[in-house]
Coordinates of C-alpha atoms in Angstrom, one line a residue:
X276 CA 121.4 109.1 90.2
X277 CA 119.9 106.9 87.2
X278 CA 116.2 106.3 87.4
X279 CA 114.3 103.8 85.3
X280 CA 110.7 102.2 86.8
X281 CA 108.4 102.6 83.8
X282 CA 104.9 101.0 83.0
X283 CA 107.0 98.1 81.2
X284 CA 108.7 97.0 83.7
X285 CA 106.0 97.2 86.3
X286 CA 104.0 95.0 84.0
X287 CA 106.8 92.6 83.7
X288 CA 107.6 92.5 87.5
X289 CA 103.6 91.1 88.0
X290 CA 103.7 88.8 85.2
X291 CA 107.1 87.0 86.5
X292 CA 105.6 86.9 90.1
X293 CA 106.7 83.4 91.1
X294 CA 106.3 84.4 94.7
X295 CA 103.4 82.2 95.9
X296 CA 103.1 78.8 96.7
X297 CA 106.2 76.9 96.5
X298 CA 108.0 79.5 94.4
X299 CA 107.6 77.3 91.3
X300 CA 106.8 79.2 88.0
X301 CA 103.4 79.1 86.7
X302 CA 102.1 79.2 83.5
X303 CA 99.4 82.1 84.2
X304 CA 100.3 85.3 86.5
X305 CA 99.3 84.4 90.0
X306 CA 96.8 86.2 91.9
X307 CA 98.1 89.3 93.8
X308 CA 99.4 88.1 97.2
X309 CA 97.3 90.9 98.7
X310 CA 94.2 92.5 98.0
X311 CA 93.9 96.3 98.2
X312 CA 90.3 96.6 100.3
X313 CA 90.9 100.4 101.0
X314 CA 87.7 101.5 99.7
X315 CA 85.8 99.3 102.1
X316 CA 88.5 99.2 105.0
X317 CA 89.0 103.0 105.2
X318 CA 86.4 104.8 102.9
X319 CA 87.1 108.2 102.3
X320 CA 90.2 108.6 104.7
X321 CA 92.8 110.5 103.1
X322 CA 95.9 112.6 104.2
X323 CA 97.4 115.8 102.7
X324 CA 101.1 116.6 102.4
X325 CA 101.5 120.1 101.1
X326 CA 100.7 120.6 97.1
X327 CA 101.0 118.3 94.3
X328 CA 103.9 120.0 92.6
X329 CA 106.0 119.3 95.7
X330 CA 107.9 122.4 95.4
X331 CA 109.2 122.2 99.1
X332 CA 110.9 119.0 100.9
X333 CA 108.4 119.4 103.8
X334 CA 106.0 118.2 101.5
X335 CA 107.5 114.9 100.6
X336 CA 107.8 112.4 103.4
X337 CA 103.9 112.0 104.0
X338 CA 102.0 111.2 107.2
X339 CA 102.1 107.8 109.5
X340 CA 100.5 105.2 110.6
X341 CA 100.4 104.0 114.2
X342 CA 98.8 100.1 114.6
X343 CA 97.6 99.1 118.3
X344 CA 94.9 98.2 120.3
X345 CA 93.7 101.6 121.8
X346 CA 90.5 100.6 123.1
X347 CA 91.4 97.2 124.7
X348 CA 88.9 94.9 122.8
X349 CA 91.7 92.8 121.4
X350 CA 91.4 94.3 117.9
X351 CA 93.8 96.1 116.2
X352 CA 93.1 99.7 115.7
X353 CA 94.9 102.7 113.6
X354 CA 95.9 106.1 113.9
X355 CA 96.6 107.7 110.8
X356 CA 98.5 111.0 111.2
X357 CA 97.8 113.8 108.7
X358 CA 99.9 116.8 107.4
X359 CA 99.1 120.1 106.4
X360 CA 100.3 122.8 103.4
X361 CA 102.2 125.8 103.6
X362 CA 99.6 128.2 103.3
X363 CA 97.9 127.1 106.5
X364 CA 101.4 126.9 108.4
X365 CA 102.3 130.3 107.0
X366 CA 99.1 131.7 108.6
X367 CA 99.8 130.1 111.9
X368 CA 96.7 127.9 111.3
X369 CA 96.9 124.2 112.4
X370 CA 97.3 121.5 109.7
X371 CA 95.1 118.5 110.0
X372 CA 94.7 116.4 112.8
X373 CA 95.7 112.7 113.6
X374 CA 92.4 110.4 113.7
X375 CA 91.7 107.0 115.4
X376 CA 89.8 104.4 113.7
X377 CA 88.7 101.3 115.8
X378 CA 88.9 97.8 114.2
X379 CA 86.2 95.8 113.0
X380 CA 88.1 92.5 113.2
X381 CA 87.6 91.9 109.3
X382 CA 90.5 94.2 108.3
X383 CA 88.0 97.2 108.2
X384 CA 87.7 100.2 110.4
X385 CA 85.1 103.0 111.7
X386 CA 85.9 106.3 113.1
X387 CA 86.2 106.3 116.7
X388 CA 83.9 108.5 118.8
X389 CA 84.5 112.1 119.4
X390 CA 85.4 111.2 122.7
X391 CA 88.7 110.0 120.9
X392 CA 89.4 113.0 119.1
X393 CA 93.0 114.6 118.7
X394 CA 93.8 118.4 118.1
X395 CA 95.5 119.4 115.1
X396 CA 99.1 120.0 115.0
X397 CA 101.3 122.2 112.5
X398 CA 102.2 119.5 110.3
X399 CA 102.1 115.8 111.4
X400 CA 104.8 113.2 110.5
X401 CA 104.4 110.1 112.3
X402 CA 104.6 108.7 116.2
X403 CA 105.2 106.1 118.5
X404 CA 102.9 103.8 120.7
X405 CA 103.9 102.8 124.1
X406 CA 101.9 102.6 127.7
X407 CA 104.2 105.5 128.8
X408 CA 102.3 105.9 132.6
X409 CA 102.1 102.0 133.1
X410 CA 98.3 102.2 133.5
X411 CA 97.6 99.2 130.8
X412 CA 96.4 101.4 128.0
X413 CA 98.3 102.3 124.9
X414 CA 99.3 106.1 124.3
X415 CA 100.5 108.3 122.0
X416 CA 103.5 110.3 120.6
X417 CA 102.7 112.4 117.4
X418 CA 105.8 113.5 115.9
X419 CA 105.6 116.9 113.5
X420 CA 107.4 119.7 112.0
X421 CA 107.1 121.9 115.0
X422 CA 106.4 119.9 117.8
X423 CA 106.5 116.3 119.6
X424 CA 103.1 116.0 121.6
X425 CA 102.1 113.4 124.0
X426 CA 98.6 111.9 124.3
X427 CA 97.6 109.6 127.4
X428 CA 94.9 107.3 126.9
X429 CA 92.3 107.6 129.7
X430 CA 89.5 105.1 130.4
X431 CA 86.9 107.9 130.5
X432 CA 88.4 110.9 128.7
X433 CA 89.9 109.4 125.1
X434 CA 93.2 111.0 124.6
X435 CA 94.4 113.5 126.7
X436 CA 97.3 115.9 125.7
X437 CA 100.2 116.2 128.2
X438 CA 100.9 120.0 128.4
X439 CA 104.4 119.9 130.1
X440 CA 106.0 117.0 128.2
X441 CA 109.4 117.9 128.9
X442 CA 110.0 117.3 125.1
X443 CA 112.1 120.0 122.6
X444 CA 109.6 121.7 120.5
X445 CA 110.5 123.4 117.2
X446 CA 112.2 120.9 115.5
X447 CA 111.4 118.7 112.2
X448 CA 110.6 115.6 114.1
X449 CA 110.1 112.5 111.3
X450 CA 110.0 109.1 113.3
X451 CA 109.7 108.1 116.9
X452 CA 110.3 104.8 119.0
X453 CA 109.3 103.4 122.8
X454 CA 112.0 101.5 124.8
X455 CA 113.6 101.1 128.1
X456 CA 116.9 102.2 127.6
X457 CA 117.9 102.3 131.3
X458 CA 115.4 99.2 132.1
X459 CA 114.1 101.0 135.2
X460 CA 110.3 99.6 134.1
X461 CA 109.4 103.2 132.9
X462 CA 109.2 103.6 128.8
X463 CA 111.5 106.1 127.3
X464 CA 111.4 107.9 123.9
X465 CA 113.7 108.5 121.1
X466 CA 112.8 111.1 118.6
X467 CA 114.7 111.1 114.8
X468 CA 114.8 114.5 113.5
X469 CA 115.4 115.2 109.6
X470 CA 116.8 118.9 109.1
X471 CA 116.1 122.8 109.7
X472 CA 113.3 123.6 107.4
X473 CA 112.3 127.5 106.9
X474 CA 110.6 128.4 103.4
X475 CA 112.1 131.9 103.8
X476 CA 115.4 130.8 103.6
X477 CA 115.3 127.9 101.1
X478 CA 114.8 128.3 97.5
X479 CA 111.6 127.4 95.9
X480 CA 110.9 124.6 93.2
X481 CA 111.2 126.4 89.9
X482 CA 114.0 129.1 90.9
X483 CA 116.7 127.1 89.1
X484 CA 118.9 126.2 91.9
X485 CA 117.8 122.8 92.4
X486 CA 117.6 120.3 89.3
X487 CA 117.1 116.5 88.4
X488 CA 117.6 115.1 85.0
X489 CA 117.0 118.7 83.6
X490 CA 113.8 119.8 85.5
X491 CA 113.8 122.1 88.1
X492 CA 112.9 120.2 91.5
X493 CA 112.6 120.9 95.2
X494 CA 115.8 121.4 97.3
X495 CA 117.2 119.1 99.7
X496 CA 118.4 117.2 101.7
X497 CA 121.8 118.2 100.5
X498 CA 122.8 121.7 101.0
X499 CA 120.4 122.1 103.9
X500 CA 121.1 121.5 107.3
X501 CA 120.7 118.3 109.6
X502 CA 118.8 118.4 113.1
X503 CA 120.6 116.3 115.9
X504 CA 118.0 113.3 117.4
X505 CA 117.1 113.1 120.9
X506 CA 116.7 110.6 123.5
X507 CA 114.2 111.3 126.3
X508 CA 113.8 109.2 129.9
X509 CA 110.5 108.7 130.8
X510 CA 109.2 109.6 134.2
X511 CA 106.3 107.1 134.1
X512 CA 103.7 109.6 134.0
X513 CA 103.6 110.9 130.3
X514 CA 106.3 113.4 130.8
X515 CA 110.2 113.0 129.8
X516 CA 113.5 114.5 130.6
X517 CA 115.8 115.2 127.8
X518 CA 119.1 113.1 128.2
X519 CA 120.6 113.4 124.8
X520 CA 123.9 115.3 126.3
X521 CA 124.0 112.8 129.4
X522 CA 123.3 109.6 127.4
X523 CA 126.1 110.3 125.1
X524 CA 123.2 110.0 122.2
X525 CA 124.8 112.7 120.2
X526 CA 127.2 111.8 117.2
X527 CA 130.2 114.3 116.2
X528 CA 127.9 115.2 113.2
X529 CA 123.9 115.0 112.7
X530 CA 122.4 113.1 110.2
X531 CA 119.0 113.8 108.3
X532 CA 117.2 111.2 110.5
X533 CA 114.1 109.7 109.0
X534 CA 113.3 106.0 110.1
X535 CA 114.3 104.3 113.6
X536 CA 114.5 101.1 114.9
X537 CA 114.6 99.4 118.2
X538 CA 116.7 96.3 118.8
X539 CA 119.0 94.1 120.9
X540 CA 121.9 93.8 118.3
X541 CA 124.3 92.5 120.8
X542 CA 121.6 90.1 122.4
X543 CA 123.0 91.6 125.9
X544 CA 119.5 92.2 127.2
X545 CA 119.1 95.9 126.8
X546 CA 117.8 97.6 124.0
X547 CA 120.0 99.3 121.3
X548 CA 119.0 101.7 118.2
X549 CA 119.4 101.9 114.9
X550 CA 118.6 105.1 112.8
X551 CA 118.4 105.6 109.0
X552 CA 119.6 108.7 107.7
X553 CA 119.0 110.4 104.3
X554 CA 122.2 110.9 102.6
X555 CA 124.5 110.7 105.5
X556 CA 125.7 107.7 107.4
X557 CA 123.3 105.4 109.3
X558 CA 123.8 105.3 113.3
X559 CA 124.0 102.0 115.4
X560 CA 123.7 103.4 119.0
X561 CA 125.0 100.7 121.1
X562 CA 123.3 100.7 124.6
X563 CA 126.2 100.3 127.2
X564 CA 124.1 99.4 129.9
X565 CA 124.9 102.0 132.7
X566 CA 122.7 104.8 131.1
X567 CA 124.9 105.9 128.1
X568 CA 125.5 104.8 124.2
X569 CA 128.0 104.4 121.7
X570 CA 128.1 105.0 118.0
X571 CA 129.1 101.9 116.3
X572 CA 127.4 101.7 112.8
X573 CA 130.7 101.9 110.8
X574 CA 132.7 99.3 113.2
X575 CA 129.7 96.6 113.0
X576 CA 128.9 97.4 109.1
X577 CA 125.7 98.9 108.9
X578 CA 126.4 102.7 108.1
X579 CA 127.0 102.2 104.6
X580 CA 126.8 100.0 101.8
X581 CA 128.8 97.1 100.7
X582 CA 131.3 99.6 98.8
X583 CA 131.6 101.7 101.6
X584 CA 129.3 104.9 100.0
X585 CA 126.6 106.3 102.0
X586 CA 122.9 105.9 101.1
X587 CA 120.0 107.9 101.2
X588 CA 118.1 105.4 103.7
X589 CA 114.1 106.2 104.5
X590 CA 112.7 102.9 106.2
X591 CA 114.1 99.8 108.2
X592 CA 112.8 96.6 109.0
X593 CA 114.2 94.1 111.6
X594 CA 114.0 90.5 112.5
X595 CA 116.0 87.2 112.2
X596 CA 116.2 86.2 108.8
X597 CA 119.7 83.9 108.9
X598 CA 118.3 82.1 112.1
X599 CA 120.8 82.9 114.4
X600 CA 118.1 84.0 116.8
X601 CA 119.5 87.6 116.7
X602 CA 118.2 90.6 114.8
X603 CA 119.2 91.4 111.2
X604 CA 118.1 94.8 109.4
X605 CA 116.9 95.7 106.2
X606 CA 117.2 99.4 104.9
X607 CA 115.2 101.1 102.3
X608 CA 117.1 103.7 100.3
X609 CA 116.7 106.0 97.3
X610 CA 116.2 105.3 93.5
X611 CA 119.5 104.1 91.9
X612 CA 120.4 102.7 95.4
X613 CA 119.8 99.3 96.3
X614 CA 118.1 98.4 99.4
X615 CA 120.8 96.8 102.2
X616 CA 120.4 93.9 103.7
X617 CA 122.8 93.7 106.7
X618 CA 122.9 90.2 108.5
X619 CA 124.6 89.4 111.8
X620 CA 127.8 87.3 111.8
X621 CA 129.3 85.3 114.7
X622 CA 131.8 88.0 116.0
X623 CA 128.7 90.4 116.6
X624 CA 128.9 92.7 113.6
X625 CA 127.1 92.8 110.3
X626 CA 127.6 91.9 106.6
X627 CA 125.6 93.4 103.6
X628 CA 124.0 90.6 101.7
X629 CA 121.6 92.1 99.4
X630 CA 123.1 90.8 96.5
X631 CA 123.3 87.3 97.6
X632 CA 119.8 87.2 99.1
X633 CA 118.8 88.9 95.3
X634 CA 117.4 92.1 96.7
X635 CA 119.7 94.5 95.1
X636 CA 118.4 94.4 91.5
X637 CA 114.9 94.0 91.8
X638 CA 114.8 97.3 94.0
X639 CA 117.5 99.3 92.4
X640 CA 115.2 101.5 90.5
X641 CA 112.3 102.2 93.0
X642 CA 112.3 105.0 95.4
X643 CA 111.6 102.8 98.4
X644 CA 110.1 103.8 101.7
X645 CA 108.3 102.2 104.5
X646 CA 109.0 98.3 105.0
X647 CA 108.3 95.2 106.9
X648 CA 110.2 92.1 107.8
X649 CA 107.1 89.5 108.3
X650 CA 106.1 85.8 107.5
X651 CA 103.6 86.4 105.4
X652 CA 102.8 83.1 104.1
X653 CA 103.4 81.5 107.6
X654 CA 106.3 79.1 106.0
X655 CA 108.6 79.7 109.0
X656 CA 110.9 82.2 107.3
X657 CA 110.5 85.8 107.0
X658 CA 109.2 88.0 104.0
X659 CA 109.9 91.7 103.1
X660 CA 107.5 94.4 101.7
X661 CA 108.4 97.6 100.4
X662 CA 106.4 100.7 99.6
X663 CA 107.9 102.7 96.6
X664 CA 107.3 106.1 95.0
X665 CA 109.5 108.9 93.9
X666 CA 109.9 112.2 95.4
X667 CA 109.6 114.4 92.1
X668 CA 106.3 114.7 90.2
X669 CA 108.5 115.5 87.2
X670 CA 109.4 111.7 87.3
X671 CA 106.3 111.6 84.7
X672 CA 107.7 113.7 82.3
X673 CA 109.4 112.2 78.9
X674 CA 113.0 111.6 79.2
X675 CA 113.2 110.7 83.1
X676 CA 113.0 106.8 82.5
X677 CA 111.1 106.5 85.5
X678 CA 107.7 107.4 87.1
X679 CA 106.3 109.5 90.2
X680 CA 104.0 106.4 91.3
X681 CA 105.4 103.2 91.7
X682 CA 104.0 99.5 92.4
X683 CA 104.5 98.4 95.9
X684 CA 107.0 95.1 95.9
X685 CA 106.6 91.7 97.8
X686 CA 109.9 89.8 98.4
X687 CA 109.0 86.1 99.4
X688 CA 111.8 84.1 101.1
X689 CA 112.3 81.0 99.5
X690 CA 113.4 79.3 102.6
X691 CA 117.2 79.5 102.0
X692 CA 117.6 83.3 102.5
X693 CA 117.0 84.1 98.9
X694 CA 114.1 86.2 97.6
X695 CA 111.6 86.3 94.7
X696 CA 109.7 89.4 93.8
X697 CA 106.4 90.4 92.7
X698 CA 104.0 93.3 92.8
X699 CA 102.3 93.3 96.3
X700 CA 98.8 93.8 95.5
X701 CA 98.9 93.9 91.5
X702 CA 99.9 96.6 88.8
X703 CA 98.7 99.6 90.2
X704 CA 101.2 102.2 91.1
X705 CA 101.2 104.3 94.1
X706 CA 103.0 107.1 95.6
X707 CA 103.5 105.2 98.9
X708 CA 105.3 105.9 102.1
X709 CA 104.9 104.9 105.6
X710 CA 103.5 100.9 106.4
X711 CA 102.9 99.0 109.3
X712 CA 102.0 95.0 109.3
X713 CA 99.5 93.6 112.0
X714 CA 96.6 90.6 111.9
X715 CA 93.9 92.9 111.4
X716 CA 91.2 90.3 110.7
X717 CA 92.6 87.9 113.1
X718 CA 93.2 85.0 110.7
X719 CA 96.9 84.3 112.1
X720 CA 98.4 85.9 108.7
X721 CA 99.6 89.6 108.7
X722 CA 98.1 92.5 106.6
X723 CA 99.4 95.9 106.2
X724 CA 98.3 99.5 106.4
X725 CA 100.2 102.0 104.2
X726 CA 99.8 106.0 103.8
X727 CA 100.4 107.6 100.6
X728 CA 102.1 111.0 100.4
X729 CA 98.8 112.3 99.7
X730 CA 95.6 110.6 98.5
X731 CA 93.6 107.7 100.2
X732 CA 95.2 105.4 103.2
X733 CA 95.9 102.0 101.9
X734 CA 94.7 98.7 103.5
X735 CA 96.2 95.6 101.9
X736 CA 94.5 92.1 103.2
X737 CA 96.9 89.1 103.1
X738 CA 95.5 86.4 100.5
X739 CA 98.8 84.6 99.7
X740 CA 98.0 80.8 99.3
X741 CA 99.7 78.6 101.8
X742 CA 99.8 75.0 102.8
X743 CA 97.1 73.7 104.9
X744 CA 99.2 73.2 107.5
X745 CA 100.9 76.3 107.9
X746 CA 101.0 77.0 111.5
X747 CA 101.4 80.3 113.6
X748 CA 101.5 81.8 117.0
X749 CA 101.2 85.6 118.1
X750 CA 102.7 86.3 121.6
X751 CA 101.6 89.4 123.8
X752 CA 103.2 90.1 127.1
X753 CA 102.0 91.4 130.2
X754 CA 104.8 92.9 132.4
X755 CA 105.2 93.7 136.0
X756 CA 106.0 97.3 136.7
X757 CA 105.4 100.4 134.2
X758 CA 106.5 98.6 130.9
X759 CA 103.3 96.7 130.7
X760 CA 103.7 95.3 127.5
X761 CA 107.2 94.0 127.8
X762 CA 109.0 96.4 125.3
X763 CA 112.3 95.3 124.8
X764 CA 111.8 91.5 125.7
X765 CA 113.0 88.7 123.6
X766 CA 110.8 85.8 122.9
X767 CA 112.2 82.3 121.7
X768 CA 110.6 79.4 120.5
X769 CA 111.7 76.2 120.5
X770 CA 110.6 72.6 119.2
X771 CA 112.2 69.4 117.7
X772 CA 114.9 70.6 115.8
X773 CA 114.7 74.3 115.4
X774 CA 113.8 77.3 117.2
X775 CA 113.2 80.9 116.5
X776 CA 113.1 84.5 118.3
X777 CA 111.7 87.7 118.2
X778 CA 111.5 91.0 119.6
X779 CA 108.8 92.8 121.5
X780 CA 108.5 96.5 120.0
X781 CA 106.3 99.0 118.8
X782 CA 108.9 101.0 116.3
X783 CA 107.8 100.4 112.7
X784 CA 110.6 101.7 111.0
X785 CA 109.6 104.7 109.2
X786 CA 106.8 107.2 110.5
X787 CA 104.8 104.1 111.8
X788 CA 104.4 101.8 115.1
X789 CA 103.1 98.3 115.2
X790 CA 101.4 96.3 117.7
X791 CA 103.5 95.2 120.7
X792 CA 103.6 91.3 120.0
X793 CA 105.7 88.6 118.5
X794 CA 104.5 86.9 115.3
X795 CA 105.8 83.8 114.2
X796 CA 104.9 81.4 111.1
X797 CA 105.8 78.2 111.8
X798 CA 105.3 76.3 108.6
X799 CA 104.6 72.5 109.3
X800 CA 106.0 72.9 113.0
X801 CA 102.6 71.9 115.2
X802 CA 104.3 71.3 118.4
X803 CA 106.8 73.6 120.4
X804 CA 108.7 72.2 123.2
X805 CA 108.8 75.6 125.1
X806 CA 108.3 79.5 124.7
X807 CA 111.2 81.3 126.5
X808 CA 110.8 84.9 127.4
X809 CA 113.6 87.1 128.5
X810 CA 112.0 89.9 130.2
X811 CA 113.4 93.5 129.8
X812 CA 114.5 93.1 133.7
X813 CA 116.8 90.3 133.1
X814 CA 115.0 87.7 134.1
X815 CA 113.8 84.5 132.3
X816 CA 110.7 82.7 132.0
X817 CA 109.9 79.5 130.4
X818 CA 106.2 78.2 129.2
X819 CA 105.8 74.7 128.3
X820 CA 103.8 73.1 126.4
X821 CA 102.6 75.9 124.2
X822 CA 99.7 75.4 121.6
X823 CA 99.9 77.0 118.0
X824 CA 97.2 78.6 115.7
X825 CA 96.6 81.2 118.6
X826 CA 96.9 84.6 120.3
X827 CA 98.9 83.9 123.8
X828 CA 99.5 86.3 126.3
X829 CA 102.3 85.4 128.6
X830 CA 102.0 87.2 132.0
X831 CA 105.4 88.0 133.9
X832 CA 106.0 86.1 137.3
X833 CA 106.8 87.5 140.2
X834 CA 110.7 87.5 141.5

């Protein structure tokens, strides 16, 4: 594949940034939309993923970032999932533990007390969040190379690991997501697996077996064996039952799974699952409503690119871009491939529209990872953030026409479904991976936390210029039964002349999790006619009137 993200291009992208304010070109370069406050937000917090040389594919994907309110103080906290190295793994030593940092309410964090300490596993990747025992507290699933571990959030004991969780061990689990696929009020779990990795059976970088642009590089995923994903039915106590086969959640051929997203693609009230696969077709699992799934990605137009080619997919973002009250999908891909934008159609399918949205060209030369669809400037339409960074350190060598570290990008929606691109937080190139968005400082707009493949964890505070009358609303749910956060619910706002919809989920797309809430940018809309919730149970509830510029919690009424 052709590459080409050199320093010259990085500077040009920033100097041509027209993504602030009214999208009118400015005579001087605008201030970055986000400011990097990592040094004071998470001072000294870093992650490790193998050696800097990247001799093996296990060393490429980086760690995870899981956002949520774990201590129930109303402020977003963060769990950073750390990795390991092969020296420790070969000796049977644990890697580096996941760590909880409690939010201060100003986009900065402090280490959680020792009560919250999490033990290290073999090699951490990402995870999922959800209230798996229905006690009102946010629990954790940590994905790893070698294990998938469940931790329940106890009021007086911190995180307590579930010993007999029922989860299959010994696989390379990348991403995971909470859902209630059978609508029984107990949260279930989908785990996306990557491939079979054994350093004793795979050639090391330098052996001459795998080359890229004349350089020896690590091998994979091509030539290696992909692993089937798994679906688990929750028992309501933090343990699970493997229902992959019983639910028909197993394709004919496995994919190299990296990212996962929950959504209701057919708007029938139950939760479907989208999986981003590396170098193999993506999956869309349609929930049949009877405890089984059908894989329909090719049929619905979301398995390949617009030319019918499979892509090397990593991250997933989901939201209603074309304002038809149904979820659209954005998928990040390898360098030399455009990110895919799949917009929903009236017949229930999707059409790839990255070129029409002006998203294909600006991202073509970047190697793209964690992504979010969020209304960062609160003008009423969704924008995109994308974390970039190559997998081969030799990309810095002369003649590759690219670089290992690459600038994170922000794509700002002009209101018509077309996007302007600029560097998200200035010209500093990074080797970034997973990311997640949340309102870290309580000002109504969304900030970002991201991890690098190794090095300090990143916190980007939103400072986008916006009109004074740009309004917003954050909606949380308090459900009845075990699904206390209402994961899988659909929230629809209506106002004079318009409407907007979002789903409640914690899936962050790639090795990440987000708070279980719906965030709406409303622009000049200052008065809402109604707020409608379609609960996972299928019941609908209407609230009116609803004030804006605040965080509200809707409690599910008794049947």
